[in-house]
Tab-separated table of N, CA and C in Angstrom:
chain	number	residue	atom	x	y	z
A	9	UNK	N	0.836	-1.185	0.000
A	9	UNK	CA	0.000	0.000	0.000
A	9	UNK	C	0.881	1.249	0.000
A	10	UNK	N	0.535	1.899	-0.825
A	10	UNK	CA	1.300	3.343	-1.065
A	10	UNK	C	1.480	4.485	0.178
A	11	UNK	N	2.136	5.033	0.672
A	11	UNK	CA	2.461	6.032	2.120
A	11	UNK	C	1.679	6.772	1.315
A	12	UNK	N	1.070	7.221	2.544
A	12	UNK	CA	-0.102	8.577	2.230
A	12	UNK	C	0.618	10.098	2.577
A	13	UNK	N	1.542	9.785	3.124
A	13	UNK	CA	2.697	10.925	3.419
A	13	UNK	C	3.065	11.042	2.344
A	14	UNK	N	3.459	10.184	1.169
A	14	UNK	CA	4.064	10.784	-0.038
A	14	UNK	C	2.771	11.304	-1.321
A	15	UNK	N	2.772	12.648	-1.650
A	15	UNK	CA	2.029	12.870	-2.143
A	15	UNK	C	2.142	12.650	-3.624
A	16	UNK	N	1.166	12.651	-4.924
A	16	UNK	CA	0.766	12.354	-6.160
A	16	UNK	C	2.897	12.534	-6.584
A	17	UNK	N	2.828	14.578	-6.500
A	17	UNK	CA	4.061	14.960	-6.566
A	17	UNK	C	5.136	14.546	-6.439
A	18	UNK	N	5.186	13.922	-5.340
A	18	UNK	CA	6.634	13.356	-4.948
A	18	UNK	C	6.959	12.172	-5.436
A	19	UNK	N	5.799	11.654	-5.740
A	19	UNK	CA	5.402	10.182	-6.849
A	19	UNK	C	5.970	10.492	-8.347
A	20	UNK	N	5.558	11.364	-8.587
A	20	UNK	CA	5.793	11.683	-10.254
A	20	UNK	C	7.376	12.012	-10.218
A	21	UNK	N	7.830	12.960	-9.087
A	21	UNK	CA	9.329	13.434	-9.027
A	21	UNK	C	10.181	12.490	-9.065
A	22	UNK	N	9.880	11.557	-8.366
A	22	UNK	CA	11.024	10.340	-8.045
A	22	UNK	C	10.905	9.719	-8.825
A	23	UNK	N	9.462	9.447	-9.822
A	23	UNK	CA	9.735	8.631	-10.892
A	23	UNK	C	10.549	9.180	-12.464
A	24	UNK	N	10.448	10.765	-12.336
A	24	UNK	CA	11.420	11.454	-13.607
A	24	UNK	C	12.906	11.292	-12.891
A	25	UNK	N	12.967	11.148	-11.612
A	25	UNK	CA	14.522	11.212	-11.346
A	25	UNK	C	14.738	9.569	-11.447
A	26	UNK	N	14.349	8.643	-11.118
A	26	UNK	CA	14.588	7.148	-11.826
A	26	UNK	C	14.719	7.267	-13.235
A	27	UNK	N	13.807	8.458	-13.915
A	27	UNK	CA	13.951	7.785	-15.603
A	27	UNK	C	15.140	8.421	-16.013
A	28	UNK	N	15.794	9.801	-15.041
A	28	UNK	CA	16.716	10.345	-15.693
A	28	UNK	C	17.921	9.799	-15.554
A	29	UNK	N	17.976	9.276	-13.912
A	29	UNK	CA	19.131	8.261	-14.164
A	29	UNK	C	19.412	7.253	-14.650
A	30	UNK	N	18.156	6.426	-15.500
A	30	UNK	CA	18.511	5.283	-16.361
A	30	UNK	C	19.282	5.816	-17.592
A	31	UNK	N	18.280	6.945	-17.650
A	31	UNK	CA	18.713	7.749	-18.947
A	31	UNK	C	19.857	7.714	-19.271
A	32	UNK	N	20.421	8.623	-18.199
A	32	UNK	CA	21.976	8.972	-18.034
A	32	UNK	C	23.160	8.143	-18.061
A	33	UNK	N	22.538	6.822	-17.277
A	33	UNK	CA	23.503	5.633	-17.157
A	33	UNK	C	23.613	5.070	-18.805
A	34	UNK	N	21.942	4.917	-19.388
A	34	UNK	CA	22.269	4.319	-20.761
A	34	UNK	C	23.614	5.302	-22.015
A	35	UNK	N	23.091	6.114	-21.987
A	35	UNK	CA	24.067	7.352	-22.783
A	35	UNK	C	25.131	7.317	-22.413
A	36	UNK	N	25.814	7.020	-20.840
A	36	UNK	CA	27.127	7.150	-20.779
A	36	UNK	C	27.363	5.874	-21.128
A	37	UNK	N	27.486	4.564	-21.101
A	37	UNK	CA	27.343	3.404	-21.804
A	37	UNK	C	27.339	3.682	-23.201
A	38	UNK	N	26.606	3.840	-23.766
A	38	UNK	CA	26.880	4.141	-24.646
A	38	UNK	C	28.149	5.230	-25.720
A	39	UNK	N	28.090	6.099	-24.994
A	39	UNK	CA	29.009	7.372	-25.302
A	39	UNK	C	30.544	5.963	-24.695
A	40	UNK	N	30.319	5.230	-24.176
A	40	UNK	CA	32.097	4.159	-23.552
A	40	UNK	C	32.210	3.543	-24.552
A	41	UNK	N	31.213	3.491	-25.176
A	41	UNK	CA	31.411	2.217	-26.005
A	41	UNK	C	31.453	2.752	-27.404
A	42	UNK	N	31.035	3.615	-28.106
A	42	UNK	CA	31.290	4.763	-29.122
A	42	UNK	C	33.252	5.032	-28.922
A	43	UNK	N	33.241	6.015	-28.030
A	43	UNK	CA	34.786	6.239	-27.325
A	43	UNK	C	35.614	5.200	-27.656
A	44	UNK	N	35.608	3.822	-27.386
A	44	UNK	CA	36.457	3.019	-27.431
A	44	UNK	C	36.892	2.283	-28.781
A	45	UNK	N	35.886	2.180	-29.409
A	45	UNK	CA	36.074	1.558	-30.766
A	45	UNK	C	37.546	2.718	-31.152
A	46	UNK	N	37.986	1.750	-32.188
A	46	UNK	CA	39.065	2.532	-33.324
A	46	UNK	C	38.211	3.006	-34.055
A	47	UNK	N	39.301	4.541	-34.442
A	47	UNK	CA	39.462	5.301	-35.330
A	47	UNK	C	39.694	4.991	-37.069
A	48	UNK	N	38.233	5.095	-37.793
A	48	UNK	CA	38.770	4.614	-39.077
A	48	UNK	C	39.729	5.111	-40.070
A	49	UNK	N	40.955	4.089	-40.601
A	49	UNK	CA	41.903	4.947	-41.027
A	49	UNK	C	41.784	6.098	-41.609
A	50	UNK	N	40.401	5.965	-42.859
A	50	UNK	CA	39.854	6.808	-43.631
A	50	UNK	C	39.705	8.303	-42.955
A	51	UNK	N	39.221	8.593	-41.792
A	51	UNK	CA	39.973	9.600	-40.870
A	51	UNK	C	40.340	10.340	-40.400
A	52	UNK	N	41.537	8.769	-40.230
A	52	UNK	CA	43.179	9.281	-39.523
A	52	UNK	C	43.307	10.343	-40.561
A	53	UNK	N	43.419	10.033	-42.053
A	53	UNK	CA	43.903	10.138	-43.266
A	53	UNK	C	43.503	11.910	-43.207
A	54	UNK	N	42.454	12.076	-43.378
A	54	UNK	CA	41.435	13.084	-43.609
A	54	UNK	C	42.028	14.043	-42.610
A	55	UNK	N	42.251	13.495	-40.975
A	55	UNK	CA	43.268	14.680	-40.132
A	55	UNK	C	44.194	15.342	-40.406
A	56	UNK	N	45.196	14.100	-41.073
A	56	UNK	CA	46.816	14.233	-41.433
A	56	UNK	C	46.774	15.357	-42.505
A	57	UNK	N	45.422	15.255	-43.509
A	57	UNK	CA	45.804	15.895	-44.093
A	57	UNK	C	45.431	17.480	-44.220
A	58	UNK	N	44.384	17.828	-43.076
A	58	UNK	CA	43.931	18.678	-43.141
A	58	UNK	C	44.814	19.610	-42.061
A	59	UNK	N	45.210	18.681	-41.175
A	59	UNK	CA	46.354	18.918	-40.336
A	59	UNK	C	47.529	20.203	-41.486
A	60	UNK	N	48.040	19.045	-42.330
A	60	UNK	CA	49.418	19.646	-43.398
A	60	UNK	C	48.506	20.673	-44.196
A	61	UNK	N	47.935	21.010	-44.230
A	61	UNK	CA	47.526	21.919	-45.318
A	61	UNK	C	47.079	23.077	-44.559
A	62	UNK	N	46.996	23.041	-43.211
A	62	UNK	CA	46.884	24.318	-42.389
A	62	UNK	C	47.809	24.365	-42.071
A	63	UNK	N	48.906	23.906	-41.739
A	63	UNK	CA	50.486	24.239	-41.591
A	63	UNK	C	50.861	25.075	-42.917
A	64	UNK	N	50.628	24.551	-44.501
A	64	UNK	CA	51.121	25.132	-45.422
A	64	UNK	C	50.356	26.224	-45.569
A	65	UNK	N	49.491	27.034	-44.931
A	65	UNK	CA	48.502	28.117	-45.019
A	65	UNK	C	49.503	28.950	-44.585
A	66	UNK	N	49.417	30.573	-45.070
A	66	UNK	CA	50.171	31.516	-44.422
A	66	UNK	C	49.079	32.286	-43.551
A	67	UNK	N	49.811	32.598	-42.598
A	67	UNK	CA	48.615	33.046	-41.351
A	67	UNK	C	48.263	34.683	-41.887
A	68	UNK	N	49.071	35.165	-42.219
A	68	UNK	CA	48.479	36.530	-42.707
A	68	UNK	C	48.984	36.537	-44.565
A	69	UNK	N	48.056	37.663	-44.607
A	69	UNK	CA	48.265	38.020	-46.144
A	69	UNK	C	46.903	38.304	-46.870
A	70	UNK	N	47.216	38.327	-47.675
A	70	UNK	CA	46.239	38.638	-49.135
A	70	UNK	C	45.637	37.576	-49.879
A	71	UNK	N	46.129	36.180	-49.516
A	71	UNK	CA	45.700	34.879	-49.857
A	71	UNK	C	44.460	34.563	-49.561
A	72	UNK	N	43.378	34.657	-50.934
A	72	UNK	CA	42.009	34.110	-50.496
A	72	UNK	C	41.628	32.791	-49.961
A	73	UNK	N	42.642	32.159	-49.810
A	73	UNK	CA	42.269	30.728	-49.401
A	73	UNK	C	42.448	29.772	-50.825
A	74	UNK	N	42.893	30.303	-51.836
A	74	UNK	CA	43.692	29.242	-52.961
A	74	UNK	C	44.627	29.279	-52.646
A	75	UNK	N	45.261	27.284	-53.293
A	75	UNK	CA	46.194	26.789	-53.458
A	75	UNK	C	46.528	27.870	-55.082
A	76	UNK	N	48.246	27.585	-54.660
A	76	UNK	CA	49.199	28.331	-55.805
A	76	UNK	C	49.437	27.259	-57.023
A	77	UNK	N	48.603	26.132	-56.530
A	77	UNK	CA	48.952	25.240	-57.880
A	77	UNK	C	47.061	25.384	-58.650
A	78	UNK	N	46.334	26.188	-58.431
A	78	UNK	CA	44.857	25.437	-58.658
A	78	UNK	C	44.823	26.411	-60.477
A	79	UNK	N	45.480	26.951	-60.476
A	79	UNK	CA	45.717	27.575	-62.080
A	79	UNK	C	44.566	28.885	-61.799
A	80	UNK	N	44.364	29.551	-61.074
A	80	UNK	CA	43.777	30.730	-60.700
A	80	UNK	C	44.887	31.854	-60.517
């Protein structure tokens, strides 16, 4: 039999704070298990190279953002 001390309210509260911590527990589980898998090379690749090509950028200037080889 349900406490008559706990009202409708405190019923509904405790049951959004149960759903939020399932919630929470499922997502971080999830978000561990996302996290852990490897990195597809395809990528790695895509970093490395976007990595080198902001290194070869000059930080100031007049350069619209073309490469000096694109025939522009």
């Amino acid at each position: 039999m349900p406490d008559p001390a706990l009202g409708t309210s405190s019923r509904a509260e405790a049951g959004q704070s149960a759903r939020r911590r399932v919630l929470g527990d499922q997502l971080r589980a999830y978000y561990d298990a996302v996290t852990s898998e490897p990195v597809p090379d395809a990528l790695t690749d895509l970093m490395a190279e976007l990595a080198r090509k902001s290194s070869n950028t000059p930080a100031e200037g007049g350069d619209s953002g073309r490469d000096s080889d694109d025939g522009a």
